[in-house]
C-alpha cells in the first residue's frame, strides 16, 4: 500500500532532495538526464513549486512523484526554459496568466512499481490539486511514447503551439498538451470521476491510499520530460 500526498518544498525539503536523487536515477536508465529540471531558489522560496509524491506505507520509501510549477510574472515554466526561442509559446502562456497557469512535469516511478498504474494515479492527483492551488489551465511537455496515457485524463493538443521538438534528444518527438483541470472537458467519464474524488480527498485533508494494481502502465517505463 502507498500513500500519495501534495507537498510544498518549504514544508519538507528532505522529500525534495530525495525526489531529485530518485528522478535522476530513473531518467539515467533511459539516458535522458538532460530532461531533469532543478527549480531555482526563487521558485522554491516563493511557493511556485509543489510535488506530488508516493511513499510506501511499510518502509516509508519514496516510490514516485511529479512536480507542479505555478506560472507567475518573472517565473517562467520549465518548458519555457527548455524552449527559450519559441516566441509563439511565450505569447500563448502570457495570455493565460490571468487564468492561473501551471505545468506538470518530472514524472517518475520506481522500477519495482512500473506496470502497476502508479504513474497514472500520480497524474490524476496532480490534476486534482490544480484548482485547489488556483490553477485553471495546465500544460505538459511530453513525448510520443506516452501520449495515450495523457489523453484519457483530459489533455489535448493546442493548434497554436502544434510543433514537435526533438527533446531531450532525437529519440523523442515531444509536444505541448493542455488540460482544463476544473471542468475536465476532454477527460473520459471514468477518469473525470476519479480525479474529482481525489480532489475531494485533497480538499478535505484526507490521506490518499493507493494499492498496487496489475495495470500495464507504459508511461512509467518512459517517463515524462522535465
PDB file of C-alpha atoms in Angstrom:
ATOM      1  CA  UNK A   1       0.000   0.000   0.000  1.00  0.00           C
ATOM      2  CA  UNK A   2       1.212   3.515  -0.848  1.00  0.00           C
ATOM      3  CA  UNK A   3       0.225   6.983   0.290  1.00  0.00           C
ATOM      4  CA  UNK A   4       0.118   9.887  -2.151  1.00  0.00           C
ATOM      5  CA  UNK A   5       0.317  13.475  -0.966  1.00  0.00           C
ATOM      6  CA  UNK A   6       0.835  17.042  -2.149  1.00  0.00           C
ATOM      7  CA  UNK A   7       3.987  18.676  -0.749  1.00  0.00           C
ATOM      8  CA  UNK A   8       5.266  22.251  -0.824  1.00  0.00           C
ATOM      9  CA  UNK A   9       9.110  22.372  -0.710  1.00  0.00           C
ATOM     10  CA  UNK A  10       9.232  24.598   2.335  1.00  0.00           C
ATOM     11  CA  UNK A  11       7.229  22.026   4.271  1.00  0.00           C
ATOM     12  CA  UNK A  12       9.526  19.063   3.628  1.00  0.00           C
ATOM     13  CA  UNK A  13      12.875  19.752   1.947  1.00  0.00           C
ATOM     14  CA  UNK A  14      14.037  16.200   2.648  1.00  0.00           C
ATOM     15  CA  UNK A  15      11.393  14.950   0.226  1.00  0.00           C
ATOM     16  CA  UNK A  16      12.554  17.436  -2.404  1.00  0.00           C
ATOM     17  CA  UNK A  17      16.180  16.322  -2.128  1.00  0.00           C
ATOM     18  CA  UNK A  18      15.242  12.664  -2.379  1.00  0.00           C
ATOM     19  CA  UNK A  19      12.891  13.396  -5.284  1.00  0.00           C
ATOM     20  CA  UNK A  20      15.765  14.689  -7.407  1.00  0.00           C
ATOM     21  CA  UNK A  21      18.032  11.833  -6.495  1.00  0.00           C
ATOM     22  CA  UNK A  22      15.424   9.254  -7.468  1.00  0.00           C
ATOM     23  CA  UNK A  23      14.266  11.115 -10.556  1.00  0.00           C
ATOM     24  CA  UNK A  24      17.834  11.474 -11.818  1.00  0.00           C
ATOM     25  CA  UNK A  25      18.433   7.763 -11.318  1.00  0.00           C
ATOM     26  CA  UNK A  26      15.227   6.925 -13.164  1.00  0.00           C
ATOM     27  CA  UNK A  27      15.930   9.193 -16.131  1.00  0.00           C
ATOM     28  CA  UNK A  28      19.522   7.945 -16.343  1.00  0.00           C
ATOM     29  CA  UNK A  29      18.185   4.482 -17.177  1.00  0.00           C
ATOM     30  CA  UNK A  30      16.947   5.961 -20.459  1.00  0.00           C
ATOM     31  CA  UNK A  31      19.924   8.314 -20.960  1.00  0.00           C
ATOM     32  CA  UNK A  32      17.505  11.235 -20.578  1.00  0.00           C
ATOM     33  CA  UNK A  33      19.287  13.136 -17.802  1.00  0.00           C
ATOM     34  CA  UNK A  34      19.031  16.332 -19.860  1.00  0.00           C
ATOM     35  CA  UNK A  35      15.305  16.418 -19.064  1.00  0.00           C
ATOM     36  CA  UNK A  36      15.863  16.607 -15.289  1.00  0.00           C
ATOM     37  CA  UNK A  37      14.965  20.145 -14.228  1.00  0.00           C
ATOM     38  CA  UNK A  38      16.041  21.647 -10.910  1.00  0.00           C
ATOM     39  CA  UNK A  39      13.854  24.539  -9.691  1.00  0.00           C
ATOM     40  CA  UNK A  40      15.588  27.790  -8.872  1.00  0.00           C
ATOM     41  CA  UNK A  41      15.918  29.098  -5.328  1.00  0.00           C
ATOM     42  CA  UNK A  42      13.358  31.761  -6.216  1.00  0.00           C
ATOM     43  CA  UNK A  43      10.794  29.166  -7.310  1.00  0.00           C
ATOM     44  CA  UNK A  44      11.229  27.255  -4.077  1.00  0.00           C
ATOM     45  CA  UNK A  45      11.172  30.367  -1.905  1.00  0.00           C
ATOM     46  CA  UNK A  46       8.059  31.955  -3.409  1.00  0.00           C
ATOM     47  CA  UNK A  47       5.984  28.761  -3.396  1.00  0.00           C
ATOM     48  CA  UNK A  48       5.897  28.327  -7.175  1.00  0.00           C
ATOM     49  CA  UNK A  49       6.689  24.594  -6.996  1.00  0.00           C
ATOM     50  CA  UNK A  50       4.722  21.727  -5.465  1.00  0.00           C
ATOM     51  CA  UNK A  51       5.336  17.990  -5.514  1.00  0.00           C
ATOM     52  CA  UNK A  52       3.003  15.019  -5.683  1.00  0.00           C
ATOM     53  CA  UNK A  53       4.836  12.105  -4.067  1.00  0.00           C
ATOM     54  CA  UNK A  54       4.116   8.463  -3.294  1.00  0.00           C
ATOM     55  CA  UNK A  55       5.579   6.662  -0.258  1.00  0.00           C
ATOM     56  CA  UNK A  56       5.477   3.009   0.722  1.00  0.00           C
ATOM     57  CA  UNK A  57       3.357   2.626   3.862  1.00  0.00           C
ATOM     58  CA  UNK A  58       5.613  -0.076   5.327  1.00  0.00           C
ATOM     59  CA  UNK A  59       9.128   1.147   4.529  1.00  0.00           C
ATOM     60  CA  UNK A  60       8.466   4.870   4.144  1.00  0.00           C
ATOM     61  CA  UNK A  61      10.471   4.832   0.905  1.00  0.00           C
ATOM     62  CA  UNK A  62       9.776   7.410  -1.792  1.00  0.00           C
ATOM     63  CA  UNK A  63       8.393   5.423  -4.743  1.00  0.00           C
ATOM     64  CA  UNK A  64       7.436   8.031  -7.341  1.00  0.00           C
ATOM     65  CA  UNK A  65       6.390  11.589  -7.951  1.00  0.00           C
ATOM     66  CA  UNK A  66       5.890  14.579 -10.193  1.00  0.00           C
ATOM     67  CA  UNK A  67       6.179  18.365  -9.955  1.00  0.00           C
ATOM     68  CA  UNK A  68       3.669  21.189 -10.331  1.00  0.00           C
ATOM     69  CA  UNK A  69       5.081  24.555 -11.413  1.00  0.00           C
ATOM     70  CA  UNK A  70       2.871  27.628 -10.969  1.00  0.00           C
ATOM     71  CA  UNK A  71       3.442  30.381 -13.554  1.00  0.00           C
ATOM     72  CA  UNK A  72       3.718  33.986 -12.445  1.00  0.00           C
ATOM     73  CA  UNK A  73       5.317  37.097 -13.974  1.00  0.00           C
ATOM     74  CA  UNK A  74       9.071  36.705 -13.846  1.00  0.00           C
ATOM     75  CA  UNK A  75       8.869  32.979 -13.045  1.00  0.00           C
ATOM     76  CA  UNK A  76       8.988  31.036 -16.344  1.00  0.00           C
ATOM     77  CA  UNK A  77       7.875  27.423 -16.546  1.00  0.00           C
ATOM     78  CA  UNK A  78      10.329  24.571 -17.239  1.00  0.00           C
ATOM     79  CA  UNK A  79       9.053  24.279 -20.813  1.00  0.00           C
ATOM     80  CA  UNK A  80       9.893  27.956 -21.385  1.00  0.00           C
ATOM     81  CA  UNK A  81      13.429  27.349 -20.162  1.00  0.00           C
ATOM     82  CA  UNK A  82      13.717  24.312 -22.448  1.00  0.00           C
ATOM     83  CA  UNK A  83      12.305  26.164 -25.495  1.00  0.00           C
ATOM     84  CA  UNK A  84      13.790  29.610 -24.971  1.00  0.00           C
ATOM     85  CA  UNK A  85      13.436  30.721 -28.598  1.00  0.00           C
ATOM     86  CA  UNK A  86       9.772  29.804 -29.084  1.00  0.00           C
ATOM     87  CA  UNK A  87       8.196  33.263 -29.124  1.00  0.00           C
ATOM     88  CA  UNK A  88       4.744  31.952 -30.016  1.00  0.00           C
ATOM     89  CA  UNK A  89       4.740  29.677 -26.974  1.00  0.00           C
ATOM     90  CA  UNK A  90       5.678  32.550 -24.671  1.00  0.00           C
ATOM     91  CA  UNK A  91       2.879  34.686 -26.130  1.00  0.00           C
ATOM     92  CA  UNK A  92       0.310  31.933 -25.575  1.00  0.00           C
ATOM     93  CA  UNK A  93       1.447  31.404 -21.992  1.00  0.00           C
ATOM     94  CA  UNK A  94       1.342  35.117 -21.220  1.00  0.00           C
ATOM     95  CA  UNK A  95      -2.257  35.113 -22.453  1.00  0.00           C
ATOM     96  CA  UNK A  96      -3.204  32.531 -19.817  1.00  0.00           C
ATOM     97  CA  UNK A  97      -1.558  34.184 -16.812  1.00  0.00           C
ATOM     98  CA  UNK A  98      -4.819  35.662 -15.546  1.00  0.00           C
ATOM     99  CA  UNK A  99      -6.416  32.197 -15.655  1.00  0.00           C
ATOM    100  CA  UNK A 100      -3.956  30.678 -13.223  1.00  0.00           C
ATOM    101  CA  UNK A 101      -1.410  28.664 -15.205  1.00  0.00           C
ATOM    102  CA  UNK A 102       0.773  25.695 -14.243  1.00  0.00           C
ATOM    103  CA  UNK A 103       2.923  22.956 -15.750  1.00  0.00           C
ATOM    104  CA  UNK A 104       3.066  19.300 -14.717  1.00  0.00           C
ATOM    105  CA  UNK A 105       6.489  17.733 -15.197  1.00  0.00           C
ATOM    106  CA  UNK A 106       9.186  15.480 -13.788  1.00  0.00           C
ATOM    107  CA  UNK A 107       7.090  12.303 -13.597  1.00  0.00           C
ATOM    108  CA  UNK A 108       8.911   9.150 -12.449  1.00  0.00           C
ATOM    109  CA  UNK A 109       8.196   5.912 -10.563  1.00  0.00           C
ATOM    110  CA  UNK A 110      10.451   3.305  -9.009  1.00  0.00           C
ATOM    111  CA  UNK A 111      11.484   0.268 -11.024  1.00  0.00           C
ATOM    112  CA  UNK A 112       9.538  -2.173  -8.841  1.00  0.00           C
ATOM    113  CA  UNK A 113       6.307  -0.242  -9.441  1.00  0.00           C
ATOM    114  CA  UNK A 114       6.475   0.065 -13.202  1.00  0.00           C
ATOM    115  CA  UNK A 115       3.477  -1.545 -14.798  1.00  0.00           C
ATOM    116  CA  UNK A 116       1.219  -1.035 -11.768  1.00  0.00           C
ATOM    117  CA  UNK A 117      -0.643   2.134 -12.774  1.00  0.00           C
ATOM    118  CA  UNK A 118       1.117   4.360 -10.244  1.00  0.00           C
ATOM    119  CA  UNK A 119       2.213   6.977 -12.781  1.00  0.00           C
ATOM    120  CA  UNK A 120      -1.387   7.468 -13.924  1.00  0.00           C
ATOM    121  CA  UNK A 121      -2.516   7.854 -10.312  1.00  0.00           C
ATOM    122  CA  UNK A 122       0.188  10.454  -9.704  1.00  0.00           C
ATOM    123  CA  UNK A 123      -1.020  12.386 -12.751  1.00  0.00           C
ATOM    124  CA  UNK A 124      -4.646  12.181 -11.588  1.00  0.00           C
ATOM    125  CA  UNK A 125      -3.624  13.545  -8.197  1.00  0.00           C
ATOM    126  CA  UNK A 126      -1.642  16.382  -9.771  1.00  0.00           C
ATOM    127  CA  UNK A 127      -4.609  17.354 -11.940  1.00  0.00           C
ATOM    128  CA  UNK A 128      -6.941  17.102  -8.942  1.00  0.00           C
ATOM    129  CA  UNK A 129      -4.757  19.514  -6.961  1.00  0.00           C
ATOM    130  CA  UNK A 130      -4.693  22.277  -9.574  1.00  0.00           C
ATOM    131  CA  UNK A 131      -7.973  24.108  -8.802  1.00  0.00           C
ATOM    132  CA  UNK A 132      -7.099  23.971  -5.098  1.00  0.00           C
ATOM    133  CA  UNK A 133      -3.920  25.905  -5.986  1.00  0.00           C
ATOM    134  CA  UNK A 134      -5.839  28.498  -8.005  1.00  0.00           C
ATOM    135  CA  UNK A 135      -4.896  26.931 -11.357  1.00  0.00           C
ATOM    136  CA  UNK A 136      -7.386  26.836 -14.229  1.00  0.00           C
ATOM    137  CA  UNK A 137      -5.080  25.937 -17.125  1.00  0.00           C
ATOM    138  CA  UNK A 138      -2.358  23.279 -17.137  1.00  0.00           C
ATOM    139  CA  UNK A 139       0.194  22.208 -19.726  1.00  0.00           C
ATOM    140  CA  UNK A 140       2.613  19.329 -20.000  1.00  0.00           C
ATOM    141  CA  UNK A 141       5.559  18.801 -22.353  1.00  0.00           C
ATOM    142  CA  UNK A 142       5.655  15.129 -23.215  1.00  0.00           C
ATOM    143  CA  UNK A 143       6.616  12.733 -25.996  1.00  0.00           C
ATOM    144  CA  UNK A 144       5.099  10.298 -28.464  1.00  0.00           C
ATOM    145  CA  UNK A 145       5.622   7.157 -26.373  1.00  0.00           C
ATOM    146  CA  UNK A 146       3.225   8.201 -23.622  1.00  0.00           C
ATOM    147  CA  UNK A 147       0.529  10.367 -25.185  1.00  0.00           C
ATOM    148  CA  UNK A 148      -2.044   7.589 -24.937  1.00  0.00           C
ATOM    149  CA  UNK A 149      -1.746   7.828 -21.143  1.00  0.00           C
ATOM    150  CA  UNK A 150      -2.294  11.583 -21.016  1.00  0.00           C
ATOM    151  CA  UNK A 151      -5.258  11.968 -23.353  1.00  0.00           C
ATOM    152  CA  UNK A 152      -7.777   9.844 -21.354  1.00  0.00           C
ATOM    153  CA  UNK A 153      -7.126  12.154 -18.388  1.00  0.00           C
ATOM    154  CA  UNK A 154      -8.283  15.136 -20.441  1.00  0.00           C
ATOM    155  CA  UNK A 155      -5.128  16.507 -22.089  1.00  0.00           C
ATOM    156  CA  UNK A 156      -5.449  17.791 -25.656  1.00  0.00           C
ATOM    157  CA  UNK A 157      -3.328  19.475 -28.339  1.00  0.00           C
ATOM    158  CA  UNK A 158      -3.380  23.227 -28.891  1.00  0.00           C
ATOM    159  CA  UNK A 159      -3.040  24.114 -32.612  1.00  0.00           C
ATOM    160  CA  UNK A 160      -1.406  27.414 -31.651  1.00  0.00           C
ATOM    161  CA  UNK A 161       1.672  25.529 -30.427  1.00  0.00           C
ATOM    162  CA  UNK A 162       1.468  22.389 -32.536  1.00  0.00           C
ATOM    163  CA  UNK A 163       5.174  21.832 -33.268  1.00  0.00           C
ATOM    164  CA  UNK A 164       7.056  18.720 -32.240  1.00  0.00           C
ATOM    165  CA  UNK A 165      10.506  19.015 -30.667  1.00  0.00           C
ATOM    166  CA  UNK A 166      13.436  16.606 -30.508  1.00  0.00           C
ATOM    167  CA  UNK A 167      13.663  16.930 -26.745  1.00  0.00           C
ATOM    168  CA  UNK A 168      15.663  15.883 -24.804  1.00  0.00           C
ATOM    169  CA  UNK A 169      17.208  14.260 -27.895  1.00  0.00           C
ATOM    170  CA  UNK A 170      16.364  12.895 -31.343  1.00  0.00           C
ATOM    171  CA  UNK A 171      14.731   9.739 -29.948  1.00  0.00           C
ATOM    172  CA  UNK A 172      11.785  11.784 -28.739  1.00  0.00           C
ATOM    173  CA  UNK A 173       9.071  13.767 -30.520  1.00  0.00           C
ATOM    174  CA  UNK A 174       7.863  15.996 -27.716  1.00  0.00           C
ATOM    175  CA  UNK A 175       4.755  18.167 -27.829  1.00  0.00           C
ATOM    176  CA  UNK A 176       2.873  20.571 -25.590  1.00  0.00           C
ATOM    177  CA  UNK A 177      -0.525  19.391 -24.382  1.00  0.00           C
ATOM    178  CA  UNK A 178      -3.151  21.156 -22.260  1.00  0.00           C
ATOM    179  CA  UNK A 179      -5.931  20.393 -19.809  1.00  0.00           C
ATOM    180  CA  UNK A 180      -8.624  22.372 -18.006  1.00  0.00           C
ATOM    181  CA  UNK A 181      -8.297  20.760 -14.560  1.00  0.00           C
ATOM    182  CA  UNK A 182     -11.601  22.032 -13.172  1.00  0.00           C
ATOM    183  CA  UNK A 183     -14.143  21.105 -15.841  1.00  0.00           C
ATOM    184  CA  UNK A 184     -12.029  18.284 -17.336  1.00  0.00           C
ATOM    185  CA  UNK A 185     -13.895  18.804 -20.592  1.00  0.00           C
ATOM    186  CA  UNK A 186     -11.844  16.319 -22.637  1.00  0.00           C
ATOM    187  CA  UNK A 187     -11.423  13.650 -19.933  1.00  0.00           C
ATOM    188  CA  UNK A 188     -13.032  10.234 -20.234  1.00  0.00           C
ATOM    189  CA  UNK A 189     -16.025   9.968 -17.850  1.00  0.00           C
ATOM    190  CA  UNK A 190     -14.352   7.348 -15.656  1.00  0.00           C
ATOM    191  CA  UNK A 191     -11.184   9.407 -15.356  1.00  0.00           C
ATOM    192  CA  UNK A 192     -13.180  12.554 -14.608  1.00  0.00           C
ATOM    193  CA  UNK A 193     -14.876  10.793 -11.696  1.00  0.00           C
ATOM    194  CA  UNK A 194     -11.565   9.518 -10.291  1.00  0.00           C
ATOM    195  CA  UNK A 195      -9.944  12.954 -10.475  1.00  0.00           C
ATOM    196  CA  UNK A 196     -12.873  14.641  -8.759  1.00  0.00           C
ATOM    197  CA  UNK A 197     -12.823  12.054  -5.993  1.00  0.00           C
ATOM    198  CA  UNK A 198      -9.116  12.725  -5.454  1.00  0.00           C
ATOM    199  CA  UNK A 199      -9.781  16.469  -5.401  1.00  0.00           C
ATOM    200  CA  UNK A 200     -12.324  15.997  -2.640  1.00  0.00           C
ATOM    201  CA  UNK A 201      -9.805  13.963  -0.639  1.00  0.00           C
ATOM    202  CA  UNK A 202      -7.139  16.657  -1.024  1.00  0.00           C
ATOM    203  CA  UNK A 203      -9.570  19.443  -0.201  1.00  0.00           C
ATOM    204  CA  UNK A 204     -10.696  17.721   2.987  1.00  0.00           C
ATOM    205  CA  UNK A 205      -7.164  16.792   4.032  1.00  0.00           C
ATOM    206  CA  UNK A 206      -7.771  13.038   3.798  1.00  0.00           C
ATOM    207  CA  UNK A 207      -4.904  10.635   3.191  1.00  0.00           C
ATOM    208  CA  UNK A 208      -4.839   9.164  -0.315  1.00  0.00           C
ATOM    209  CA  UNK A 209      -4.064   5.455  -0.239  1.00  0.00           C
ATOM    210  CA  UNK A 210      -3.193   3.539  -3.369  1.00  0.00           C
ATOM    211  CA  UNK A 211      -2.856  -0.269  -3.670  1.00  0.00           C
ATOM    212  CA  UNK A 212      -0.563  -1.869  -6.201  1.00  0.00           C
ATOM    213  CA  UNK A 213      -2.632  -2.804  -9.222  1.00  0.00           C
ATOM    214  CA  UNK A 214      -1.516  -5.104 -12.080  1.00  0.00           C
ATOM    215  CA  UNK A 215      -2.203  -2.491 -14.770  1.00  0.00           C
ATOM    216  CA  UNK A 216       0.014  -2.040 -17.803  1.00  0.00           C
ATOM    217  CA  UNK A 217       1.453   1.420 -17.329  1.00  0.00           C
ATOM    218  CA  UNK A 218       3.907   2.164 -20.117  1.00  0.00           C
ATOM    219  CA  UNK A 219       4.155   5.835 -19.142  1.00  0.00           C
ATOM    220  CA  UNK A 220       6.193   4.762 -16.130  1.00  0.00           C
ATOM    221  CA  UNK A 221       8.661   2.964 -18.373  1.00  0.00           C
ATOM    222  CA  UNK A 222       9.457   6.023 -20.430  1.00  0.00           C
ATOM    223  CA  UNK A 223       8.522   8.908 -18.154  1.00  0.00           C
ATOM    224  CA  UNK A 224       7.587  12.481 -18.768  1.00  0.00           C
ATOM    225  CA  UNK A 225      10.183  15.053 -19.588  1.00  0.00           C
ATOM    226  CA  UNK A 226      11.307  17.846 -17.334  1.00  0.00           C
TER     227      UNK A 226
END
